[in-house]
Amino acid sequence: MSFPLTFSTVAMLTLAPLFWAGNAIVGRLVHDLISPFTLNLLRWCLAFVLLLPLAGQVLRKNSAIWQCWKQYALLGMLGIGSYNALLYLALKTSSPINVTLVSSSMPIWMLLIGRLWFGTTIGGRQAAGAVLSVLGVAVVLSRGDAQQLLALQLVPGDWFMLLATIVWSLYSWLLARSSATMPGQEAVRGNWAAFLMAQMVFGIAWSAVLTGGEVALGGFVLQPNATLAAAMLFIVLGPAILAYRFWGEGVKRAGPATAGFFANLIPLFTALLSIPVLGEVPQLYHALAFVLIVGGIVVSSRR
């Protein structure tokens, strides 16, 4: 169920994309210094340490979270262990602007997952908006070249980001429905730090498995320096802790479909941040893709 947007809800759903846009920029900036799965594992381990004084009680043996450990394990695997690991993996071969534009297909995945898994309906306007969004994503994947799309010449990072977007859409739906599917968790859900910590416990375990595979396959990279330390500080405080807190509360208030619209702010913020930080200049096809994607969401969200 969604409710009318208030200023605080809009602020939360705007700040989260801003932090995640910075996450893409910083992730690209340090991709030569640390391998993607290792970055995700360290990010959440540090966040775990910071949240421990605020939410350490949920780890006790008699904590309510163990009654719904399977649901928390699924949330942790999707939102903590998989999404950002795939994002950082995507940034190895794709630019931050492209990665975040591909992620702008999130609202369409929100609609499809809601219809297929949760029985929500898709109206005519939503279908029309979905077509525009798909066209926008196609423009990104083809780099504005129709021949490239026809030949399916895609950068691997685009595929990883598309998978990450589907994962996050499913995570957002499960997050919004958690109050109904996880009885007896009102006290945990009412404390944002405790709720995030409950997911982190299982997400870190999954991240460790992925990192172990990365090491075994010879993909492990870690070159500590001041740049990496500063990047980790930002990633932990902003995109990890604050953004998850804002997004979780925003989805609870506005609903996943409405929240998905705000995800389209990520490429706009990324394009603006990329210019001074990475020296990248957005291309014409980026603008076209952004117009198509946002236009699709505006059409689909109208009553």
Coordinates of C-alpha atoms in Angstrom, one line a residue:
M1 CA 0.0 0.0 0.0
S2 CA 1.3 3.5 -0.8
F3 CA 0.5 6.8 0.8
P4 CA 0.6 10.5 -0.4
L5 CA 4.1 11.8 -0.7
T6 CA 5.2 14.1 2.1
F7 CA 8.3 16.4 2.1
S8 CA 10.2 14.0 4.3
T9 CA 9.3 11.0 2.1
V10 CA 10.4 12.8 -1.0
A11 CA 13.7 13.9 0.8
M12 CA 14.4 10.3 1.7
L13 CA 13.7 8.9 -1.7
T14 CA 15.9 11.7 -3.3
L15 CA 18.9 11.4 -0.9
A16 CA 19.1 7.6 -1.4
P17 CA 19.7 8.0 -5.2
L18 CA 22.1 10.8 -4.6
F19 CA 24.2 8.5 -2.4
W20 CA 24.0 5.7 -4.9
A21 CA 25.1 7.9 -7.7
G22 CA 28.1 8.7 -5.6
N23 CA 28.6 5.0 -5.0
A24 CA 28.8 4.4 -8.8
I25 CA 31.3 7.2 -9.2
V26 CA 33.5 6.1 -6.3
G27 CA 33.2 2.5 -7.3
R28 CA 34.6 3.3 -10.7
L29 CA 37.3 5.5 -9.2
V30 CA 38.8 2.6 -7.2
H31 CA 38.0 -0.4 -9.4
D32 CA 41.8 -0.9 -10.1
L33 CA 42.5 -0.8 -6.3
I34 CA 40.1 -3.4 -5.1
S35 CA 38.2 -6.3 -6.7
P36 CA 34.3 -5.9 -6.7
F37 CA 33.3 -8.7 -4.4
T38 CA 36.0 -7.8 -1.9
L39 CA 34.8 -4.2 -2.0
N40 CA 31.3 -5.2 -1.2
L41 CA 32.4 -7.5 1.6
L42 CA 34.6 -4.8 3.3
R43 CA 31.9 -2.2 2.8
W44 CA 29.4 -4.2 4.8
C45 CA 31.8 -5.5 7.4
L46 CA 32.7 -1.9 8.3
A47 CA 29.0 -0.9 8.3
F48 CA 28.4 -3.8 10.6
V49 CA 31.0 -2.6 13.1
L50 CA 29.5 1.0 13.0
L51 CA 26.0 -0.3 13.6
L52 CA 26.9 -2.7 16.3
P53 CA 26.5 -0.2 19.2
L54 CA 23.1 0.8 17.9
A55 CA 21.7 -2.6 17.0
G56 CA 23.8 -5.3 18.5
Q57 CA 20.9 -6.6 20.5
V58 CA 19.3 -8.2 17.4
L59 CA 22.2 -10.7 17.4
R60 CA 21.4 -12.2 20.8
K61 CA 20.2 -15.8 21.0
N62 CA 16.7 -14.8 22.1
S63 CA 16.3 -12.1 19.4
A64 CA 13.1 -12.1 17.4
I65 CA 14.9 -12.1 14.1
W66 CA 15.7 -15.9 14.4
Q67 CA 12.0 -16.6 14.1
C68 CA 12.1 -15.2 10.6
W69 CA 15.7 -16.0 9.7
K70 CA 14.8 -17.4 6.2
Q71 CA 13.1 -14.1 5.2
Y72 CA 16.1 -12.1 6.6
A73 CA 18.5 -14.4 4.8
L74 CA 16.7 -13.7 1.5
L75 CA 16.7 -10.0 2.1
G76 CA 20.3 -10.1 3.0
M77 CA 21.3 -12.1 0.0
L78 CA 19.5 -9.9 -2.4
G79 CA 20.0 -6.4 -1.0
I80 CA 23.3 -6.7 0.9
G81 CA 25.2 -9.6 -0.7
S82 CA 24.2 -9.5 -4.4
Y83 CA 23.1 -6.0 -5.6
N84 CA 26.2 -4.0 -4.8
A85 CA 28.5 -6.9 -5.7
L86 CA 26.9 -6.9 -9.2
L87 CA 27.1 -3.1 -9.3
Y88 CA 30.8 -3.1 -8.6
L89 CA 31.4 -5.9 -11.1
A90 CA 29.5 -3.9 -13.7
L91 CA 31.8 -0.9 -13.1
K92 CA 34.8 -3.0 -14.2
T93 CA 33.7 -2.8 -17.8
S94 CA 31.0 -0.1 -18.0
S95 CA 31.0 3.6 -17.1
P96 CA 29.0 5.0 -14.1
I97 CA 26.7 6.9 -16.4
N98 CA 25.8 3.8 -18.4
V99 CA 25.5 1.7 -15.3
T100 CA 23.0 4.0 -13.6
L101 CA 21.1 4.5 -16.8
V102 CA 20.6 0.8 -17.2
S103 CA 19.4 0.8 -13.5
S104 CA 16.7 3.2 -14.6
S105 CA 14.8 0.3 -15.9
M106 CA 14.0 -0.5 -12.3
P107 CA 10.4 0.8 -12.4
I108 CA 9.5 -1.6 -15.2
W109 CA 10.9 -4.5 -13.2
M110 CA 9.0 -3.2 -10.2
L111 CA 5.8 -3.5 -12.3
L112 CA 6.6 -6.9 -13.7
I113 CA 7.6 -8.4 -10.4
G114 CA 4.6 -6.9 -8.7
R115 CA 2.3 -8.4 -11.4
L116 CA 3.9 -11.9 -11.6
W117 CA 4.8 -12.5 -7.9
F118 CA 2.5 -10.3 -5.9
G119 CA -0.7 -10.1 -8.0
T120 CA -0.8 -6.4 -8.7
T121 CA -2.4 -5.1 -11.9
I122 CA -0.7 -3.2 -14.7
G123 CA -2.9 -0.5 -16.4
G124 CA -2.7 0.9 -19.9
R125 CA -0.7 3.9 -18.9
Q126 CA 1.7 1.7 -17.0
A127 CA 2.1 -0.5 -20.0
A128 CA 2.8 2.6 -22.2
G129 CA 5.3 3.9 -19.7
A130 CA 7.0 0.5 -19.6
V131 CA 7.5 0.6 -23.4
L132 CA 9.1 4.0 -23.2
S133 CA 11.4 2.8 -20.4
V134 CA 12.4 -0.3 -22.4
L135 CA 13.3 2.0 -25.3
G136 CA 15.4 4.1 -23.0
V137 CA 17.3 1.1 -21.7
A138 CA 17.8 -0.1 -25.3
V139 CA 19.4 3.2 -26.2
V140 CA 21.8 2.8 -23.3
L141 CA 22.7 -0.8 -24.2
S142 CA 23.3 0.1 -27.8
R143 CA 25.3 3.2 -27.1
G144 CA 22.9 5.0 -29.4
D145 CA 23.8 2.8 -32.3
A146 CA 21.0 0.6 -33.7
Q147 CA 23.4 -1.6 -35.5
Q148 CA 25.1 -2.4 -32.2
L149 CA 21.8 -3.4 -30.6
L150 CA 20.9 -5.6 -33.6
A151 CA 24.3 -7.3 -33.4
L152 CA 23.9 -7.7 -29.6
Q153 CA 27.3 -6.2 -29.0
L154 CA 26.9 -5.5 -25.3
V155 CA 29.5 -4.6 -22.6
P156 CA 29.4 -7.3 -19.9
G157 CA 28.9 -4.6 -17.3
D158 CA 25.6 -3.7 -18.8
W159 CA 24.3 -7.3 -18.3
F160 CA 25.6 -7.4 -14.7
M161 CA 23.8 -4.1 -14.0
L162 CA 20.6 -5.3 -15.6
L163 CA 20.7 -8.4 -13.3
A164 CA 21.5 -6.1 -10.3
T165 CA 18.5 -4.0 -11.1
I166 CA 16.2 -7.0 -11.2
V167 CA 17.6 -8.2 -7.9
W168 CA 17.0 -4.8 -6.3
S169 CA 13.5 -4.6 -7.6
L170 CA 12.7 -8.0 -6.0
Y171 CA 14.4 -6.8 -2.8
S172 CA 12.2 -3.7 -2.7
W173 CA 9.0 -5.6 -3.1
L174 CA 10.0 -8.1 -0.4
L175 CA 11.0 -5.1 1.8
A176 CA 7.6 -3.5 1.3
R177 CA 5.8 -6.7 2.1
S178 CA 7.9 -7.7 5.0
S179 CA 5.4 -6.4 7.6
A180 CA 2.9 -8.9 6.3
T181 CA 5.2 -11.8 5.7
M182 CA 7.3 -11.5 8.8
P183 CA 5.0 -11.6 11.9
G184 CA 6.3 -10.7 15.3
Q185 CA 9.0 -8.4 13.8
E186 CA 7.4 -5.0 14.7
A187 CA 10.1 -4.0 17.2
V188 CA 12.9 -4.9 14.7
R189 CA 11.2 -3.1 11.8
G190 CA 10.5 -0.1 14.0
N191 CA 14.3 0.4 14.5
W192 CA 16.0 1.1 11.2
A193 CA 19.4 0.1 12.5
A194 CA 18.2 -3.2 13.9
F195 CA 16.3 -4.0 10.7
L196 CA 19.4 -3.3 8.6
M197 CA 21.6 -5.2 11.0
A198 CA 19.3 -8.3 10.7
Q199 CA 19.8 -8.3 6.9
M200 CA 23.5 -7.6 7.2
V201 CA 24.2 -10.7 9.3
F202 CA 23.1 -12.9 6.4
G203 CA 24.2 -10.6 3.6
I204 CA 27.8 -10.5 4.9
A205 CA 27.9 -14.3 4.9
W206 CA 26.8 -14.4 1.3
S207 CA 29.3 -11.7 0.4
A208 CA 32.1 -13.8 2.0
V209 CA 31.1 -16.7 -0.2
L210 CA 31.4 -14.6 -3.3
T211 CA 34.7 -13.1 -2.2
G212 CA 36.0 -16.6 -1.5
G213 CA 35.1 -17.5 -5.1
E214 CA 36.8 -14.4 -6.3
V215 CA 40.0 -15.4 -4.4
A216 CA 39.9 -18.9 -5.7
L217 CA 39.5 -17.8 -9.3
G218 CA 42.5 -15.4 -9.0
G219 CA 40.4 -12.2 -9.2
F220 CA 41.3 -10.9 -5.8
V221 CA 42.8 -7.3 -5.8
L222 CA 43.5 -5.1 -2.8
Q223 CA 45.9 -2.2 -2.9
P224 CA 45.4 -0.1 0.3
N225 CA 46.1 3.6 0.1
A226 CA 44.6 6.9 1.1
T227 CA 42.3 7.1 -1.9
L228 CA 40.8 3.7 -1.1
A229 CA 40.5 4.6 2.6
A230 CA 38.6 7.8 1.7
A231 CA 36.4 5.9 -0.8
M232 CA 35.5 3.2 1.8
L233 CA 34.6 5.9 4.4
F234 CA 32.1 7.4 2.0
I235 CA 30.7 4.1 0.7
V236 CA 30.1 2.8 4.2
L237 CA 28.5 6.0 5.7
G238 CA 26.6 7.2 2.6
P239 CA 25.5 4.4 0.2
A240 CA 25.6 1.6 2.7
I241 CA 24.1 3.0 6.0
L242 CA 22.2 6.2 5.2
A243 CA 21.0 5.3 1.7
Y244 CA 19.6 1.9 2.9
R245 CA 17.9 3.7 5.9
F246 CA 16.3 6.3 3.6
W247 CA 15.3 3.8 0.9
G248 CA 13.8 1.4 3.4
E249 CA 11.7 4.0 5.1
G250 CA 10.7 5.6 1.7
V251 CA 9.6 2.3 0.2
K252 CA 7.5 1.6 3.4
R253 CA 5.8 5.0 3.1
A254 CA 5.3 5.4 -0.7
G255 CA 5.3 1.8 -1.9
P256 CA 7.8 0.1 -4.2
A257 CA 6.2 1.3 -7.5
T258 CA 6.2 5.0 -6.5
A259 CA 9.7 4.7 -5.0
G260 CA 10.9 3.2 -8.3
F261 CA 10.3 6.6 -10.0
F262 CA 12.9 8.2 -7.7
A263 CA 15.5 5.6 -8.8
N264 CA 15.5 7.5 -12.1
L265 CA 17.3 10.4 -10.3
I266 CA 20.4 8.2 -10.1
P267 CA 21.6 8.7 -13.7
L268 CA 20.9 12.4 -13.5
F269 CA 23.0 12.7 -10.3
T270 CA 25.7 10.4 -11.8
A271 CA 26.0 12.5 -15.0
L272 CA 26.4 15.6 -12.9
L273 CA 28.9 14.1 -10.6
S274 CA 30.9 12.4 -13.4
I275 CA 31.8 15.7 -15.0
P276 CA 34.0 17.1 -12.1
V277 CA 35.1 13.8 -10.6
L278 CA 35.9 11.5 -13.6
G279 CA 36.1 14.1 -16.4
E280 CA 33.4 12.3 -18.4
V281 CA 31.1 14.2 -20.6
P282 CA 27.6 12.8 -21.1
Q283 CA 26.8 11.9 -24.7
L284 CA 23.7 12.8 -26.7
Y285 CA 22.3 9.2 -26.4
H286 CA 22.5 9.5 -22.6
A287 CA 20.2 12.5 -22.8
L288 CA 17.8 10.6 -25.1
A289 CA 17.8 7.6 -22.9
F290 CA 17.1 9.6 -19.8
V291 CA 14.2 11.4 -21.5
L292 CA 12.7 8.1 -22.6
I293 CA 13.0 6.5 -19.2
V294 CA 11.7 9.4 -17.2
G295 CA 9.0 10.0 -19.7
G296 CA 7.9 6.4 -19.3
I297 CA 7.7 6.6 -15.6
V298 CA 5.8 9.9 -15.7
V299 CA 3.3 8.3 -18.0
S300 CA 2.9 5.1 -16.0
S301 CA 2.6 6.9 -12.7
R302 CA -0.3 9.2 -13.7
R303 CA -3.7 8.2 -12.3

